[in-house]
Amino acid sequence: MKRPTIKDIAAAAGVSKGAVSLALNGRSGVSEATRSRVLGVASSLGYRPSVTARALSSASADAVGLVLVRPPRALGDEAFFFQLIAGMQSEMSSALLLQVVSSRSDEIALYQRWWAEHRVDGVFLVDLLVSDPRVELMSSLGLPAVVVGGSGHHGSLASVWADDYAAMTSVVEYLKSLGHRRIARVAGLSSLLHTVRRDQAFLASVVDGVIVSGDYTAEAGAAATSALLSGDDRPTAIVYDNDVMAVAGAAVAGSLGVAVPSELSLVAWDDSVLAQHGGLTALSRDTFAFGARAARALLAVVGGALPTDVEDVLPSLVVRGSTGVVA
């Protein structure tokens, strides 16, 4: 008689092969009723798991995953992620499987494939959304994960984060101490949780503050700055959500004859080499160390430790020549 397979159990129980695998391996992602039905069918068919397959399924993949939703060309401009990845890799002997995709749905499909193929032992989740389907997905799959950013929105997953609200408040208070009242903000993607938190802090600290959405690219920074400086009541200070947009904004200000910092102060969020060489006042943190903390948290979860919620050091403002008192 032919040995019964997972496919046979799925057909008899009226469920998918994936659901059968979850039920047989005692993993989350199926209801108790489904699990009971699958186990009953497996028993009635005389199913016995393959010793070889069981060994393979429990073996370490010796790799962890990181997926970025970005246009591939845009990623080359983001020094933040290179430092973050370098910090992650410094703490791991496992390979870091990096994939760049064009949409969130592609990202989710990739996690599901990685889990089904046992390609990774865990994943880093970045660019958390306010309501993020990936958090529930990781829990349902039973795939170890660490949310990089996103305190309070990471469910039962481990998280390493910095206080974006407090950081933005510190920037605005600094600019106000210089006499600035007409302050604008060139934000990142509006769907991201850290963008929302920064927006909230900005609007709570600035009366009639102006926010223009961007996408972290130089083109977005230039377009937003041009629009802000072409108005009748132009700002005396602009805060950018990354260094690339800030450098592009500085170039636009120069082309329009707006002097920095005597007529316009500029602040960048990331204190990269780009910001340093451009003389930009910027929020600085040790992104390499941030990535290392995230890696240690993921390795702990993969090793069976309970998920932790770790707050990183608050970014500090490094003052350079792009900010000054209001003339």
Tab-separated table of C-alpha atoms in Angstrom:
chain	number	residue	atom	x	y	z
A	1	MET	CA	0.000	0.000	0.000
A	2	LYS	CA	1.241	3.482	-0.888
A	3	ARG	CA	2.537	5.501	2.055
A	4	PRO	CA	0.144	8.460	2.750
A	5	THR	CA	1.515	11.956	2.170
A	6	ILE	CA	0.687	15.452	3.344
A	7	LYS	CA	-1.123	15.933	0.039
A	8	ASP	CA	-3.358	12.953	0.835
A	9	ILE	CA	-4.151	14.327	4.291
A	10	ALA	CA	-4.958	17.771	2.862
A	11	ALA	CA	-7.361	16.263	0.320
A	12	ALA	CA	-9.109	14.116	2.916
A	13	ALA	CA	-9.359	16.932	5.490
A	14	GLY	CA	-10.372	19.572	2.942
A	15	VAL	CA	-7.540	21.966	3.839
A	16	SER	CA	-4.329	23.199	2.227
A	17	LYS	CA	-0.997	21.381	2.455
A	18	GLY	CA	0.329	24.379	4.382
A	19	ALA	CA	-2.393	23.988	7.000
A	20	VAL	CA	-1.555	20.290	7.308
A	21	SER	CA	2.108	21.115	7.868
A	22	LEU	CA	1.228	23.638	10.578
A	23	ALA	CA	-1.080	21.208	12.332
A	24	LEU	CA	1.301	18.247	12.206
A	25	ASN	CA	4.225	20.314	13.484
A	26	GLY	CA	2.262	21.907	16.335
A	27	ARG	CA	2.744	25.417	14.976
A	28	SER	CA	0.396	28.390	15.161
A	29	GLY	CA	-1.568	29.554	12.136
A	30	VAL	CA	-4.493	27.111	12.178
A	31	SER	CA	-7.507	26.848	14.463
A	32	GLU	CA	-7.734	24.126	17.065
A	33	ALA	CA	-10.674	22.640	15.176
A	34	THR	CA	-8.599	22.369	12.001
A	35	ARG	CA	-5.645	20.960	13.905
A	36	SER	CA	-7.843	18.299	15.485
A	37	ARG	CA	-9.367	17.367	12.122
A	38	VAL	CA	-5.974	17.090	10.436
A	39	LEU	CA	-4.520	14.953	13.222
A	40	GLY	CA	-7.562	12.684	13.113
A	41	VAL	CA	-7.287	12.204	9.347
A	42	ALA	CA	-3.533	11.607	9.608
A	43	SER	CA	-4.102	8.921	12.224
A	44	SER	CA	-6.833	7.228	10.218
A	45	LEU	CA	-4.609	7.124	7.134
A	46	GLY	CA	-1.701	5.729	9.113
A	47	TYR	CA	0.523	8.710	8.341
A	48	ARG	CA	4.049	8.692	9.773
A	49	PRO	CA	6.340	11.695	9.176
A	50	SER	CA	9.577	11.092	7.289
A	51	VAL	CA	12.537	11.050	9.657
A	52	THR	CA	14.661	12.779	6.995
A	53	ALA	CA	12.081	15.496	6.345
A	54	ARG	CA	11.631	16.068	10.071
A	55	ALA	CA	15.394	16.514	10.482
A	56	LEU	CA	15.527	18.943	7.588
A	57	SER	CA	12.566	20.988	8.847
A	58	SER	CA	14.089	21.399	12.287
A	59	ALA	CA	17.583	22.257	11.056
A	60	SER	CA	18.821	25.818	11.196
A	61	ALA	CA	18.784	27.729	7.914
A	62	ASP	CA	21.809	29.659	9.186
A	63	ALA	CA	20.397	32.844	7.652
A	64	VAL	CA	18.146	35.729	8.625
A	65	GLY	CA	16.163	37.929	6.287
A	66	LEU	CA	15.679	41.638	5.624
A	67	VAL	CA	13.246	42.899	2.990
A	68	LEU	CA	13.175	46.525	1.834
A	69	VAL	CA	10.317	48.012	-0.158
A	70	ARG	CA	12.229	50.479	-2.314
A	71	PRO	CA	12.980	51.308	-5.921
A	72	PRO	CA	16.401	49.604	-6.285
A	73	ARG	CA	18.015	52.805	-7.560
A	74	ALA	CA	16.782	54.822	-4.550
A	75	LEU	CA	18.353	52.406	-2.077
A	76	GLY	CA	21.828	53.401	-3.218
A	77	ASP	CA	21.312	56.906	-1.785
A	78	GLU	CA	20.261	55.792	1.708
A	79	ALA	CA	23.363	55.680	3.900
A	80	PHE	CA	21.147	54.845	6.897
A	81	PHE	CA	20.449	51.323	5.670
A	82	PHE	CA	24.073	50.583	4.834
A	83	GLN	CA	25.082	51.486	8.387
A	84	LEU	CA	22.130	49.561	9.840
A	85	ILE	CA	22.968	46.441	7.829
A	86	ALA	CA	26.649	46.679	8.737
A	87	GLY	CA	25.698	46.801	12.419
A	88	MET	CA	23.381	43.809	12.043
A	89	GLN	CA	26.033	41.771	10.282
A	90	SER	CA	28.646	42.589	12.920
A	91	GLU	CA	26.709	40.559	15.495
A	92	MET	CA	25.861	37.557	13.355
A	93	SER	CA	27.681	34.545	12.019
A	94	SER	CA	24.559	33.733	9.998
A	95	ALA	CA	24.115	35.072	6.493
A	96	LEU	CA	21.896	38.118	5.999
A	97	LEU	CA	19.506	37.474	3.129
A	98	LEU	CA	18.637	40.929	1.727
A	99	GLN	CA	15.861	41.376	-0.820
A	100	VAL	CA	14.573	44.598	-2.386
A	101	VAL	CA	10.959	44.473	-3.611
A	102	SER	CA	8.603	47.002	-5.132
A	103	SER	CA	5.503	46.570	-2.960
A	104	ARG	CA	4.324	45.521	0.479
A	105	SER	CA	2.354	42.618	-1.021
A	106	ASP	CA	5.546	41.338	-2.645
A	107	GLU	CA	7.263	41.591	0.735
A	108	ILE	CA	4.552	39.542	2.456
A	109	ALA	CA	4.620	36.915	-0.286
A	110	LEU	CA	8.385	36.630	0.132
A	111	TYR	CA	8.097	36.012	3.882
A	112	GLN	CA	5.569	33.276	3.229
A	113	ARG	CA	7.877	31.647	0.678
A	114	TRP	CA	10.906	31.928	2.948
A	115	TRP	CA	8.942	30.291	5.762
A	116	ALA	CA	7.587	27.510	3.564
A	117	GLU	CA	11.057	26.768	2.145
A	118	HIS	CA	12.806	27.203	5.514
A	119	ARG	CA	15.171	29.753	3.968
A	120	VAL	CA	15.606	31.866	7.105
A	121	ASP	CA	15.568	31.387	10.883
A	122	GLY	CA	14.132	34.859	11.504
A	123	VAL	CA	13.601	38.268	9.938
A	124	PHE	CA	14.027	41.974	10.628
A	125	LEU	CA	10.929	44.093	9.958
A	126	VAL	CA	11.664	47.715	9.030
A	127	ASP	CA	9.528	50.684	7.972
A	128	LEU	CA	6.621	49.698	10.203
A	129	LEU	CA	3.169	50.877	9.147
A	130	VAL	CA	0.644	52.317	11.588
A	131	SER	CA	-1.475	49.203	11.079
A	132	ASP	CA	0.969	46.637	9.779
A	133	PRO	CA	-0.178	43.222	8.489
A	134	ARG	CA	3.368	41.876	8.824
A	135	VAL	CA	3.140	41.860	12.626
A	136	GLU	CA	0.213	39.452	12.645
A	137	LEU	CA	1.749	37.460	9.789
A	138	MET	CA	4.920	36.741	11.764
A	139	SER	CA	2.878	35.603	14.748
A	140	SER	CA	0.670	33.348	12.642
A	141	LEU	CA	3.619	31.795	10.831
A	142	GLY	CA	5.628	31.395	14.008
A	143	LEU	CA	8.573	33.037	12.263
A	144	PRO	CA	10.921	34.784	14.750
A	145	ALA	CA	11.077	38.518	14.019
A	146	VAL	CA	12.330	41.795	15.416
A	147	VAL	CA	10.603	45.060	14.559
A	148	VAL	CA	13.194	47.772	13.974
A	149	GLY	CA	11.242	50.816	15.155
A	150	GLY	CA	7.576	51.015	16.020
A	151	SER	CA	7.153	50.933	19.780
A	152	GLY	CA	3.579	50.186	20.750
A	153	HIS	CA	2.637	48.767	17.339
A	154	HIS	CA	4.696	45.571	17.250
A	155	GLY	CA	2.221	43.204	18.883
A	156	SER	CA	3.959	40.333	20.663
A	157	LEU	CA	7.120	40.653	18.550
A	158	ALA	CA	10.469	41.879	19.819
A	159	SER	CA	11.254	45.513	19.022
A	160	VAL	CA	14.228	47.867	19.008
A	161	TRP	CA	13.263	51.507	18.584
A	162	ALA	CA	14.113	55.145	19.162
A	163	ASP	CA	11.690	57.849	20.309
A	164	ASP	CA	10.881	59.759	17.108
A	165	TYR	CA	8.397	61.984	18.928
A	166	ALA	CA	10.941	63.198	21.464
A	167	ALA	CA	13.616	63.602	18.788
A	168	MET	CA	11.390	65.804	16.626
A	169	THR	CA	10.357	67.855	19.639
A	170	SER	CA	14.026	68.520	20.435
A	171	VAL	CA	14.657	69.775	16.890
A	172	VAL	CA	11.698	72.160	16.953
A	173	GLU	CA	12.583	73.508	20.384
A	174	TYR	CA	16.119	74.200	19.185
A	175	LEU	CA	14.833	76.126	16.161
A	176	LYS	CA	12.389	78.071	18.307
A	177	SER	CA	15.254	79.019	20.620
A	178	LEU	CA	16.872	80.673	17.594
A	179	GLY	CA	13.730	82.724	17.020
A	180	HIS	CA	12.140	80.624	14.275
A	181	ARG	CA	8.354	80.531	14.195
A	182	ARG	CA	7.593	79.775	10.529
A	183	ILE	CA	8.933	76.234	10.449
A	184	ALA	CA	8.198	73.647	7.743
A	185	ARG	CA	8.780	69.931	7.555
A	186	VAL	CA	9.600	67.808	4.501
A	187	ALA	CA	8.394	64.388	5.634
A	188	GLY	CA	9.004	60.856	4.491
A	189	LEU	CA	6.326	58.420	3.356
A	190	SER	CA	3.042	59.186	5.109
A	191	SER	CA	2.167	55.485	5.525
A	192	LEU	CA	5.087	54.818	7.871
A	193	LEU	CA	4.670	54.851	11.629
A	194	HIS	CA	7.781	56.910	12.308
A	195	THR	CA	6.554	59.559	9.852
A	196	VAL	CA	3.249	59.789	11.699
A	197	ARG	CA	5.001	60.097	15.067
A	198	ARG	CA	7.274	62.858	13.781
A	199	ASP	CA	4.297	64.655	12.219
A	200	GLN	CA	2.436	64.510	15.517
A	201	ALA	CA	5.376	65.929	17.456
A	202	PHE	CA	5.967	68.634	14.867
A	203	LEU	CA	2.353	69.823	14.832
A	204	ALA	CA	2.206	69.751	18.632
A	205	SER	CA	5.249	72.043	18.839
A	206	VAL	CA	4.729	74.421	15.913
A	207	VAL	CA	1.773	76.770	15.534
A	208	ASP	CA	0.453	76.468	11.958
A	209	GLY	CA	3.311	74.195	10.978
A	210	VAL	CA	3.503	73.186	7.306
A	211	ILE	CA	4.206	69.577	6.303
A	212	VAL	CA	5.056	68.532	2.744
A	213	SER	CA	5.254	64.806	2.003
A	214	GLY	CA	8.295	63.340	0.284
A	215	ASP	CA	9.742	59.914	-0.425
A	216	TYR	CA	13.356	60.283	0.788
A	217	THR	CA	14.707	60.968	-2.708
A	218	ALA	CA	16.654	64.037	-3.817
A	219	GLU	CA	13.935	64.810	-6.346
A	220	ALA	CA	11.279	64.917	-3.632
A	221	GLY	CA	13.443	67.110	-1.402
A	222	ALA	CA	14.097	69.553	-4.222
A	223	ALA	CA	10.448	69.744	-5.274
A	224	ALA	CA	9.202	70.258	-1.718
A	225	THR	CA	11.778	72.950	-0.985
A	226	SER	CA	10.991	74.781	-4.215
A	227	ALA	CA	7.283	74.798	-3.360
A	228	LEU	CA	7.915	76.020	0.198
A	229	LEU	CA	10.246	78.841	-0.856
A	230	SER	CA	8.006	80.006	-3.696
A	231	GLY	CA	5.106	80.915	-1.411
A	232	ASP	CA	4.286	84.344	-0.060
A	233	ASP	CA	4.905	83.355	3.566
A	234	ARG	CA	7.968	81.173	3.167
A	235	PRO	CA	9.418	79.405	6.218
A	236	THR	CA	12.578	80.518	7.979
A	237	ALA	CA	13.471	76.911	8.817
A	238	ILE	CA	12.883	73.499	7.236
A	239	VAL	CA	13.304	70.079	8.877
A	240	TYR	CA	13.871	67.155	6.489
A	241	ASP	CA	13.209	63.489	7.199
A	242	ASN	CA	16.549	62.395	5.761
A	243	ASP	CA	19.891	63.727	4.610
A	244	VAL	CA	19.322	63.178	0.883
A	245	MET	CA	16.267	65.459	0.793
A	246	ALA	CA	18.043	68.040	2.963
A	247	VAL	CA	21.085	68.282	0.689
A	248	ALA	CA	18.805	68.645	-2.324
A	249	GLY	CA	16.850	71.333	-0.463
A	250	ALA	CA	20.031	73.263	0.270
A	251	ALA	CA	20.895	73.248	-3.423
A	252	VAL	CA	17.445	74.582	-4.324
A	253	ALA	CA	17.709	77.359	-1.744
A	254	GLY	CA	21.035	78.399	-3.256
A	255	SER	CA	19.611	78.411	-6.761
A	256	LEU	CA	16.757	80.660	-5.612
A	257	GLY	CA	19.108	83.077	-3.893
A	258	VAL	CA	17.898	82.203	-0.387
A	259	ALA	CA	20.923	82.372	1.907
A	260	VAL	CA	21.573	79.568	4.404
A	261	PRO	CA	21.539	80.136	7.359
A	262	SER	CA	20.908	83.912	7.415
A	263	GLU	CA	17.558	83.621	5.608
A	264	LEU	CA	16.797	79.926	5.969
A	265	SER	CA	17.879	77.277	8.479
A	266	LEU	CA	17.991	73.612	7.453
A	267	VAL	CA	18.008	70.471	9.622
A	268	ALA	CA	18.445	66.881	8.395
A	269	TRP	CA	17.273	63.787	10.251
A	270	ASP	CA	20.253	61.544	9.457
A	271	ASP	CA	23.778	62.648	10.313
A	272	SER	CA	25.523	60.799	7.522
A	273	VAL	CA	28.754	61.615	5.725
A	274	LEU	CA	26.564	63.451	3.218
A	275	ALA	CA	25.189	65.719	5.958
A	276	GLN	CA	28.593	66.202	7.552
A	277	HIS	CA	30.312	67.222	4.321
A	278	GLY	CA	27.368	69.448	3.440
A	279	GLY	CA	27.667	71.290	6.761
A	280	LEU	CA	24.113	70.396	7.751
A	281	THR	CA	22.785	70.541	11.279
A	282	ALA	CA	21.467	67.025	11.815
A	283	LEU	CA	20.018	64.538	14.263
A	284	SER	CA	22.739	62.023	14.962
A	285	ARG	CA	22.707	58.516	16.349
A	286	ASP	CA	24.972	55.507	16.087
A	287	THR	CA	23.090	53.624	13.372
A	288	PHE	CA	25.724	50.884	13.338
A	289	ALA	CA	25.120	50.239	17.057
A	290	PHE	CA	21.352	50.384	16.456
A	291	GLY	CA	21.679	47.601	13.879
A	292	ALA	CA	23.846	45.572	16.252
A	293	ARG	CA	21.187	45.832	18.999
A	294	ALA	CA	18.522	44.681	16.550
A	295	ALA	CA	20.677	41.686	15.572
A	296	ARG	CA	21.239	40.682	19.194
A	297	ALA	CA	17.500	40.882	19.811
A	298	LEU	CA	16.735	38.670	16.809
A	299	LEU	CA	19.376	36.115	17.706
A	300	ALA	CA	17.898	35.918	21.202
A	301	VAL	CA	14.389	35.279	19.852
A	302	VAL	CA	15.653	32.692	17.371
A	303	GLY	CA	17.379	31.001	20.306
A	304	GLY	CA	14.079	30.729	22.172
A	305	ALA	CA	14.184	33.808	24.410
A	306	LEU	CA	11.028	35.776	25.122
A	307	PRO	CA	10.603	38.876	22.896
A	308	THR	CA	11.891	42.119	24.414
A	309	ASP	CA	11.106	45.779	23.795
A	310	VAL	CA	14.336	47.795	23.731
A	311	GLU	CA	14.454	51.590	23.519
A	312	ASP	CA	17.557	52.864	21.760
A	313	VAL	CA	19.501	55.998	22.679
A	314	LEU	CA	17.658	59.197	21.754
A	315	PRO	CA	19.231	60.857	18.684
A	316	SER	CA	21.107	64.054	19.535
A	317	LEU	CA	21.298	67.253	17.516
A	318	VAL	CA	24.678	68.130	15.996
A	319	VAL	CA	24.738	71.837	15.184
A	320	ARG	CA	26.607	72.956	12.079
A	321	GLY	CA	26.497	75.868	9.687
A	322	SER	CA	23.047	75.313	8.189
A	323	THR	CA	21.163	76.785	11.176
A	324	GLY	CA	21.241	80.231	12.726
A	325	VAL	CA	19.210	82.902	14.468
A	326	VAL	CA	16.369	84.599	12.641
A	327	ALA	CA	17.611	87.817	11.048
